[in-house]
XYZ file of C-alpha atoms in Angstrom:
211
model
C 6.663 34.556 -7.632
C 10.423 34.934 -7.976
C 11.030 32.608 -5.034
C 8.737 29.965 -6.514
C 10.552 30.223 -9.835
C 13.887 29.739 -8.069
C 12.624 26.587 -6.341
C 11.397 25.127 -9.642
C 14.752 25.803 -11.290
C 16.601 24.349 -8.287
C 14.570 21.143 -8.522
C 15.519 20.692 -12.144
C 19.182 21.449 -11.537
C 19.423 19.077 -8.573
C 17.646 16.325 -10.492
C 20.182 16.799 -13.264
C 22.981 16.391 -10.724
C 21.584 13.045 -9.597
C 19.561 14.111 -6.555
C 16.008 12.912 -6.003
C 13.489 15.405 -4.677
C 11.816 13.749 -1.688
C 9.669 16.547 -0.301
C 8.915 20.248 -0.673
C 8.040 23.054 1.761
C 8.987 21.223 4.958
C 7.983 22.987 8.199
C 10.697 23.352 10.836
C 9.195 22.864 14.279
C 10.806 23.552 17.661
C 8.908 22.631 20.841
C 5.643 22.493 18.937
C 6.133 25.871 17.272
C 6.825 26.310 13.571
C 9.939 28.480 13.284
C 10.679 28.206 9.589
C 10.546 26.094 6.470
C 13.023 24.181 4.330
C 12.393 24.524 0.624
C 13.296 20.957 -0.323
C 14.533 17.634 0.966
C 16.650 15.773 -1.579
C 18.453 12.439 -1.535
C 21.715 11.611 -3.285
C 22.602 8.341 -4.982
C 24.080 6.983 -1.737
C 20.922 7.642 0.263
C 22.113 10.750 2.117
C 19.395 13.332 2.598
C 19.812 17.096 2.552
C 17.658 19.975 3.741
C 17.854 22.472 0.894
C 17.530 26.236 1.144
C 16.916 27.916 -2.212
C 18.070 31.505 -2.603
C 16.835 33.723 -5.426
C 20.069 35.707 -5.187
C 23.523 35.165 -3.743
C 24.304 33.344 -0.500
C 25.240 35.515 2.480
C 26.747 34.640 5.852
C 23.304 34.746 7.484
C 21.985 32.419 4.777
C 24.734 29.915 5.549
C 23.877 30.007 9.257
C 20.167 29.577 8.533
C 20.803 26.547 6.327
C 23.006 24.925 8.967
C 20.531 25.469 11.801
C 17.505 24.320 9.805
C 19.261 21.156 8.655
C 20.374 20.374 12.207
C 16.803 20.670 13.512
C 15.577 18.351 10.754
C 18.418 15.903 11.341
C 19.682 16.240 7.766
C 22.736 17.495 5.915
C 22.676 21.190 4.900
C 22.589 22.356 1.282
C 21.988 25.702 -0.380
C 21.164 26.451 -3.999
C 22.055 30.041 -4.855
C 23.482 32.289 -7.553
C 26.931 32.226 -6.006
C 28.325 33.765 -2.810
C 27.703 37.311 -1.629
C 31.320 37.522 -0.459
C 34.320 35.430 0.575
C 33.112 35.360 4.185
C 30.023 33.415 3.118
C 32.155 30.960 1.146
C 34.544 30.457 4.068
C 31.726 29.914 6.574
C 29.968 27.415 4.293
C 33.187 25.405 4.019
C 33.768 25.580 7.775
C 30.224 24.474 8.670
C 30.040 21.782 6.001
C 27.200 23.409 4.080
C 27.078 22.075 0.522
C 26.486 24.909 -1.930
C 25.240 24.454 -5.489
C 25.947 27.642 -7.414
C 23.497 28.171 -10.243
C 25.848 30.715 -11.768
C 28.371 27.900 -12.261
C 25.804 25.666 -13.962
C 23.411 27.825 -15.928
C 23.174 31.291 -17.377
C 19.478 32.056 -17.385
C 17.497 35.277 -17.519
C 14.280 36.052 -15.712
C 12.450 35.510 -19.015
C 14.038 32.088 -19.369
C 13.060 31.303 -15.796
C 9.484 32.212 -16.642
C 9.567 29.827 -19.591
C 10.908 27.038 -17.379
C 8.028 27.457 -14.949
C 5.527 27.882 -17.787
C 6.635 24.526 -19.161
C 6.278 22.978 -15.712
C 2.765 24.395 -15.327
C 1.788 23.057 -18.742
C 3.088 19.644 -17.722
C 1.009 19.740 -14.546
C -2.103 20.707 -16.515
C -1.583 17.775 -18.871
C -1.233 15.440 -15.904
C -4.384 16.913 -14.393
C -6.349 16.352 -17.594
C -5.195 12.736 -17.705
C -6.485 12.320 -14.162
C -10.010 13.532 -14.925
C -11.185 9.999 -15.681
C -10.807 9.342 -11.945
C -13.972 11.402 -11.423
C -16.021 8.441 -12.652
C -14.359 5.900 -10.342
C -16.130 5.792 -6.973
C -13.366 3.945 -5.099
C -10.664 6.176 -6.532
C -12.567 9.297 -5.495
C -13.067 7.880 -2.000
C -9.298 7.504 -1.708
C -8.672 11.000 -3.046
C -11.246 12.508 -0.676
C -9.513 10.874 2.292
C -6.166 12.295 1.163
C -7.633 15.752 0.543
C -9.112 15.829 4.060
C -6.051 14.463 5.902
C -2.770 15.964 7.085
C -0.682 12.828 6.530
C -0.601 9.384 4.925
C -1.421 7.788 8.279
C -4.472 10.033 8.760
C -5.723 9.224 5.261
C -5.202 5.490 5.774
C -7.107 5.690 9.056
C -10.063 7.414 7.346
C -10.119 4.641 4.756
C -9.803 1.900 7.376
C -6.628 0.469 5.816
C -2.922 0.371 6.631
C -0.410 2.936 5.391
C 1.211 0.172 3.363
C -2.053 -0.668 1.646
C -2.638 3.008 0.868
C 0.834 3.155 -0.648
C 0.027 0.188 -2.872
C -3.227 1.808 -4.015
C -1.442 5.048 -4.872
C 1.267 3.127 -6.703
C -1.373 1.424 -8.815
C -3.040 4.760 -9.591
C 0.304 6.210 -10.700
C 0.987 3.242 -12.969
C -2.448 3.743 -14.534
C -1.677 7.483 -15.016
C -4.570 8.432 -12.757
C -2.063 10.165 -10.469
C 1.144 11.885 -11.623
C 4.502 11.079 -9.942
C 4.077 13.697 -7.210
C 6.775 14.128 -4.543
C 5.608 14.791 -0.992
C 2.264 14.464 0.759
C 1.550 18.193 0.626
C 1.608 18.200 -3.185
C -0.378 14.964 -3.366
C -3.007 16.410 -1.041
C -3.304 19.571 -3.158
C -3.730 17.500 -6.321
C -6.354 15.295 -4.682
C -8.193 18.347 -3.341
C -8.318 19.859 -6.830
C -9.913 16.720 -8.273
C -12.374 16.420 -5.389
C -13.367 20.087 -5.715
C -13.882 19.703 -9.456
C -16.097 16.651 -8.929
C -18.231 18.515 -6.385
C -18.605 21.495 -8.720
C -19.737 19.209 -11.527
C -22.259 17.562 -9.201
C -23.663 20.954 -8.204
C -24.155 21.868 -11.871
C -26.270 18.738 -12.331
C -28.734 19.778 -9.626
C -31.923 21.133 -11.309
């Protein structure tokens, strides 16, 4: 739970600094094997993308090395969000390896209770978005799109199931967001989870109607 809270806080802090969250929970794969995961991918105002490691505590030397290696595998710039450095060795290594470090201690003073409230607010926001999306349950074409997303591992897989191009799927999703049927979700993994929740709810409601 603490790690999830840290990621949510990091997203808000980075957004406030002008970064755009592009994706979350990115698997790091080497020769077909998953060897780790980056917490976030963010993009700055100039279009540079960073693989972000979020630390619940302070950044150590090993954390600096991990961030550098993970970013290199992903072909991105390295960044760490942490509550400062564990020691001067970690600071020196980060500077030497070009790892950008965002120190939460320099930006916010927040207790665990405050962190809980931040996440609570985020959860409430998600629930409101979910409630707004419930009207999609009555739209057959919308549900067909959501079912394809829920059952696919990527945009291309979902588009293939629907018999349309990835570009066309993107246009459909854009229209659904403008109509507040879908919230502004970042990353396919989150979109798939949201779609799966709506599809599951629809199926449960259909089961309840069976005499």
